[in-house]
Amino acid sequence: MVEAPRKQWRGRKPKRKSCAFCAEKAKEIDYKDALRIRRFVTDRGKILPRRVSGNCAKHQRLLAVSIKRARELALLPYAGE
Amino acid sequence: MPQYDLVYIVKPDLDAEAMSSVLERANQRLIEHGAVIEHTDVWGKRRMAYPIQRYREGHYVFSRLSMSGDRIPEIRHDLKVIEDILRTSITVAVGAIAPPKTAQPATAPSEVPVVVSTPQPETVQPEPSQPEPSQLEPPQPEPPGT
């Protein structure tokens, strides 16, 4: 009964993502470090979602604020490149 | 006293003299409001992600201030009045201040051994390549011999 709905896994198992900021135990994310933050923005300038970047909720919140601050200083684009 | 980060963008078409006078004016305003400038770093001319007042580049200046927070609106206003400043941002201090230039030579010697270590494999690689031509040479005398 329990084994009936079990499906065989097709294809490669998705790799478990890990938060880049947790790895270095970052307590804050510097908005002035545009090169670092740029990795978490699409080429259209949008903030990458958590499911893509793999960040934890806490760091994603901090990151979003620092991206918005960097945009204000024209370190990152609001839209496009 | 709490610490704050101030970043402002100065117009790119100013010469060094005008630039320093803008910095001086800005610093004077800060001191008037009781801010203690703990660190100033001129990032230099940078390309902006989007044009501000039709300028595509700007001189970025970063300062770490230590002051009471209730003066921030006045500082914001005073910096806005300076025409040569395109944009300002004052936030709670984030991140460590970049170490002074004395720390850079300390990192440079550590890089030197790395550079020294990398040529060693490179020097090893030519050695096997050198015997190869010598191996090729003996066949060359053979054809005259035959």
Tab-separated table of C-alpha atoms in Angstrom:
chain	number	residue	atom	x	y	z
A	1	MET	CA	0.000	0.000	0.000
A	2	VAL	CA	2.785	2.379	0.943
A	3	GLU	CA	5.043	1.275	-1.880
A	4	ALA	CA	2.442	1.832	-4.582
A	5	PRO	CA	2.693	5.634	-4.860
A	6	ARG	CA	6.479	5.588	-4.677
A	7	LYS	CA	7.863	6.790	-7.981
A	8	GLN	CA	11.240	6.080	-9.397
A	9	TRP	CA	13.393	9.184	-9.539
A	10	ARG	CA	13.988	10.208	-13.134
A	11	GLY	CA	17.006	12.295	-14.014
A	12	ARG	CA	19.527	13.844	-11.712
A	13	LYS	CA	18.621	14.725	-8.153
A	14	PRO	CA	18.705	18.508	-7.637
A	15	LYS	CA	21.780	19.592	-5.712
A	16	ARG	CA	21.000	21.017	-2.299
A	17	LYS	CA	21.840	24.734	-2.369
A	18	SER	CA	23.527	26.406	0.542
A	19	CYS	CA	23.457	30.020	1.636
A	20	ALA	CA	26.641	31.768	0.547
A	21	PHE	CA	26.448	34.176	3.478
A	22	CYS	CA	25.809	31.495	6.095
A	23	ALA	CA	28.969	29.765	4.921
A	24	GLU	CA	31.035	32.715	6.085
A	25	LYS	CA	28.740	33.510	9.021
A	26	ALA	CA	28.020	37.027	7.723
A	27	LYS	CA	26.136	39.210	10.153
A	28	GLU	CA	25.634	42.023	7.676
A	29	ILE	CA	25.843	42.442	3.918
A	30	ASP	CA	27.742	45.464	2.660
A	31	TYR	CA	25.823	47.414	0.021
A	32	LYS	CA	29.046	49.154	-1.020
A	33	ASP	CA	30.538	45.881	-2.201
A	34	ALA	CA	28.765	45.925	-5.547
A	35	LEU	CA	30.896	43.181	-7.064
A	36	ARG	CA	29.808	40.758	-4.355
A	37	ILE	CA	26.115	41.648	-4.538
A	38	ARG	CA	26.032	41.606	-8.329
A	39	ARG	CA	25.993	37.817	-8.280
A	40	PHE	CA	22.520	37.885	-6.733
A	41	VAL	CA	20.962	40.045	-9.425
A	42	THR	CA	19.813	38.957	-12.891
A	43	ASP	CA	21.213	40.654	-15.971
A	44	ARG	CA	17.967	42.618	-16.075
A	45	GLY	CA	18.744	43.927	-12.613
A	46	LYS	CA	16.138	41.895	-10.744
A	47	ILE	CA	16.877	40.362	-7.358
A	48	LEU	CA	17.334	36.609	-7.682
A	49	PRO	CA	14.719	34.624	-5.782
A	50	ARG	CA	15.714	32.459	-2.856
A	51	ARG	CA	14.897	29.267	-4.692
A	52	VAL	CA	17.487	30.165	-7.341
A	53	SER	CA	20.226	31.717	-5.211
A	54	GLY	CA	19.835	29.232	-2.361
A	55	ASN	CA	20.147	31.898	0.330
A	56	CYS	CA	18.531	31.463	3.710
A	57	ALA	CA	15.588	33.693	4.618
A	58	LYS	CA	17.570	35.847	6.996
A	59	HIS	CA	20.336	36.636	4.540
A	60	GLN	CA	17.939	37.068	1.653
A	61	ARG	CA	16.217	39.840	3.613
A	62	LEU	CA	19.534	41.543	4.369
A	63	LEU	CA	20.622	41.082	0.763
A	64	ALA	CA	17.452	42.623	-0.635
A	65	VAL	CA	17.972	45.738	1.477
A	66	SER	CA	21.600	46.074	0.449
A	67	ILE	CA	20.736	45.617	-3.242
A	68	LYS	CA	18.178	48.400	-2.953
A	69	ARG	CA	20.721	50.662	-1.269
A	70	ALA	CA	23.279	49.890	-3.976
A	71	ARG	CA	20.696	50.792	-6.611
A	72	GLU	CA	20.135	54.143	-4.959
A	73	LEU	CA	23.847	54.891	-5.374
A	74	ALA	CA	23.857	53.708	-9.003
A	75	LEU	CA	26.192	50.856	-8.077
A	76	LEU	CA	23.587	48.441	-9.417
A	77	PRO	CA	20.931	49.092	-12.059
A	78	TYR	CA	17.238	49.360	-11.314
A	79	ALA	CA	16.426	47.742	-14.642
A	80	GLY	CA	18.598	46.295	-17.392
A	81	GLU	CA	22.257	47.000	-17.903
B	1	MET	CA	27.968	57.498	19.586
B	2	PRO	CA	26.500	55.463	16.755
B	3	GLN	CA	28.380	55.164	13.515
B	4	TYR	CA	27.029	55.960	10.085
B	5	ASP	CA	28.178	55.455	6.511
B	6	LEU	CA	28.012	58.389	4.160
B	7	VAL	CA	28.488	57.855	0.428
B	8	TYR	CA	28.096	60.676	-2.023
B	9	ILE	CA	28.665	61.078	-5.727
B	10	VAL	CA	30.404	64.185	-7.027
B	11	LYS	CA	30.113	65.417	-10.627
B	12	PRO	CA	32.766	63.767	-12.818
B	13	ASP	CA	33.825	66.844	-14.814
B	14	LEU	CA	35.505	68.633	-11.900
B	15	ASP	CA	39.265	69.028	-11.798
B	16	ALA	CA	41.288	67.964	-8.761
B	17	GLU	CA	41.169	71.408	-7.216
B	18	ALA	CA	37.400	71.771	-7.488
B	19	MET	CA	36.996	68.214	-6.281
B	20	SER	CA	39.004	68.857	-3.136
B	21	SER	CA	37.045	72.045	-2.462
B	22	VAL	CA	33.786	70.064	-2.693
B	23	LEU	CA	35.190	67.508	-0.256
B	24	GLU	CA	36.253	70.279	2.065
B	25	ARG	CA	32.849	71.939	1.942
B	26	ALA	CA	31.082	68.658	2.609
B	27	ASN	CA	33.386	67.821	5.507
B	28	GLN	CA	32.876	71.282	6.942
B	29	ARG	CA	29.111	70.800	6.905
B	30	LEU	CA	29.507	67.478	8.666
B	31	ILE	CA	31.711	68.919	11.368
B	32	GLU	CA	29.304	71.832	11.850
B	33	HIS	CA	26.641	69.295	12.755
B	34	GLY	CA	28.876	67.631	15.290
B	35	ALA	CA	29.910	64.633	13.236
B	36	VAL	CA	33.320	63.082	13.765
B	37	ILE	CA	34.793	61.869	10.480
B	38	GLU	CA	36.566	58.655	11.352
B	39	HIS	CA	37.575	57.587	7.881
B	40	THR	CA	37.338	58.989	4.361
B	41	ASP	CA	37.921	56.996	1.220
B	42	VAL	CA	37.706	58.476	-2.269
B	43	TRP	CA	36.789	55.576	-4.534
B	44	GLY	CA	37.546	57.660	-7.601
B	45	LYS	CA	35.702	57.997	-10.860
B	46	ARG	CA	33.313	55.151	-11.481
B	47	ARG	CA	30.788	54.416	-14.169
B	48	MET	CA	27.271	54.577	-12.751
B	49	ALA	CA	24.675	51.929	-13.485
B	50	TYR	CA	22.321	54.592	-14.819
B	51	PRO	CA	22.759	58.301	-15.584
B	52	ILE	CA	22.111	60.845	-12.827
B	53	GLN	CA	21.526	64.387	-14.066
B	54	ARG	CA	22.770	63.179	-17.462
B	55	TYR	CA	26.157	62.173	-16.020
B	56	ARG	CA	27.205	58.613	-16.745
B	57	GLU	CA	30.176	58.693	-14.354
B	58	GLY	CA	30.764	60.075	-10.905
B	59	HIS	CA	33.403	60.492	-8.241
B	60	TYR	CA	32.392	58.313	-5.314
B	61	VAL	CA	33.375	59.410	-1.827
B	62	PHE	CA	32.833	57.290	1.252
B	63	SER	CA	33.050	58.480	4.863
B	64	ARG	CA	32.494	56.737	8.164
B	65	LEU	CA	30.928	59.152	10.638
B	66	SER	CA	30.304	58.992	14.307
B	67	MET	CA	27.509	61.299	15.460
B	68	SER	CA	24.104	61.453	17.038
B	69	GLY	CA	21.341	60.297	14.709
B	70	ASP	CA	19.004	63.249	15.133
B	71	ARG	CA	21.251	65.462	12.981
B	72	ILE	CA	20.999	63.232	9.920
B	73	PRO	CA	18.089	65.054	8.206
B	74	GLU	CA	19.974	68.328	8.449
B	75	ILE	CA	23.160	66.795	7.058
B	76	ARG	CA	21.173	65.245	4.225
B	77	HIS	CA	19.703	68.622	3.397
B	78	ASP	CA	23.028	70.454	3.593
B	79	LEU	CA	24.737	67.992	1.277
B	80	LYS	CA	21.850	68.214	-1.155
B	81	VAL	CA	22.341	71.968	-1.358
B	82	ILE	CA	25.898	71.527	-2.696
B	83	GLU	CA	25.307	71.545	-6.450
B	84	ASP	CA	28.326	69.451	-7.370
B	85	ILE	CA	27.050	66.507	-5.350
B	86	LEU	CA	24.784	64.324	-7.470
B	87	ARG	CA	23.557	61.967	-4.775
B	88	THR	CA	24.076	61.201	-1.115
B	89	SER	CA	23.236	58.289	1.101
B	90	ILE	CA	23.570	58.037	4.869
B	91	THR	CA	23.034	54.639	6.431
B	92	VAL	CA	23.916	52.853	9.599
B	93	ALA	CA	27.545	51.709	9.382
B	94	VAL	CA	27.894	48.424	7.522
B	95	GLY	CA	31.055	46.423	7.083
B	96	ALA	CA	34.591	47.007	8.222
B	97	ILE	CA	36.589	50.003	7.104
B	98	ALA	CA	39.183	49.105	4.507
B	99	PRO	CA	42.544	48.828	6.268
B	100	PRO	CA	45.078	51.611	5.587
B	101	LYS	CA	47.661	51.236	2.869
B	102	THR	CA	50.212	49.790	5.296
B	103	ALA	CA	48.255	46.541	5.219
B	104	GLN	CA	48.609	46.206	1.453
B	105	PRO	CA	52.395	45.588	1.481
B	106	ALA	CA	51.735	42.904	4.096
B	107	THR	CA	49.523	41.069	1.637
B	108	ALA	CA	51.931	41.638	-1.227
B	109	PRO	CA	54.808	39.558	0.229
B	110	SER	CA	52.380	36.717	0.904
B	111	GLU	CA	51.519	36.776	-2.782
B	112	VAL	CA	55.158	36.660	-3.799
B	113	PRO	CA	55.780	33.108	-2.526
B	114	VAL	CA	52.675	32.029	-4.411
B	115	VAL	CA	54.107	33.548	-7.577
B	116	VAL	CA	57.435	31.860	-6.908
B	117	SER	CA	55.751	28.521	-6.385
B	118	THR	CA	53.877	28.694	-9.655
B	119	PRO	CA	56.939	29.098	-11.939
B	120	GLN	CA	58.376	25.900	-10.509
B	121	PRO	CA	55.853	23.670	-12.236
B	122	GLU	CA	56.320	25.792	-15.338
B	123	THR	CA	60.075	25.255	-15.274
B	124	VAL	CA	59.490	21.533	-14.849
B	125	GLN	CA	57.310	21.470	-17.928
B	126	PRO	CA	59.954	22.859	-20.327
B	127	GLU	CA	62.443	20.206	-19.197
B	128	PRO	CA	60.440	17.307	-20.618
B	129	SER	CA	59.875	19.381	-23.730
B	130	GLN	CA	63.610	19.965	-24.151
B	131	PRO	CA	64.505	16.277	-24.394
B	132	GLU	CA	61.888	15.923	-27.080
B	133	PRO	CA	63.803	18.051	-29.594
B	134	SER	CA	66.961	16.113	-28.731
B	135	GLN	CA	65.050	12.935	-29.427
B	136	LEU	CA	63.986	14.412	-32.708
B	137	GLU	CA	67.546	15.391	-33.590
B	138	PRO	CA	69.029	11.887	-33.779
B	139	PRO	CA	66.598	10.822	-36.491
B	140	GLN	CA	67.715	13.819	-38.539
B	141	PRO	CA	71.384	12.677	-38.784
B	142	GLU	CA	70.178	9.218	-39.725
B	143	PRO	CA	68.826	10.166	-43.129
B	144	PRO	CA	72.281	11.509	-44.237
B	145	GLY	CA	73.811	8.295	-42.849
B	146	THR	CA	71.564	6.114	-44.997
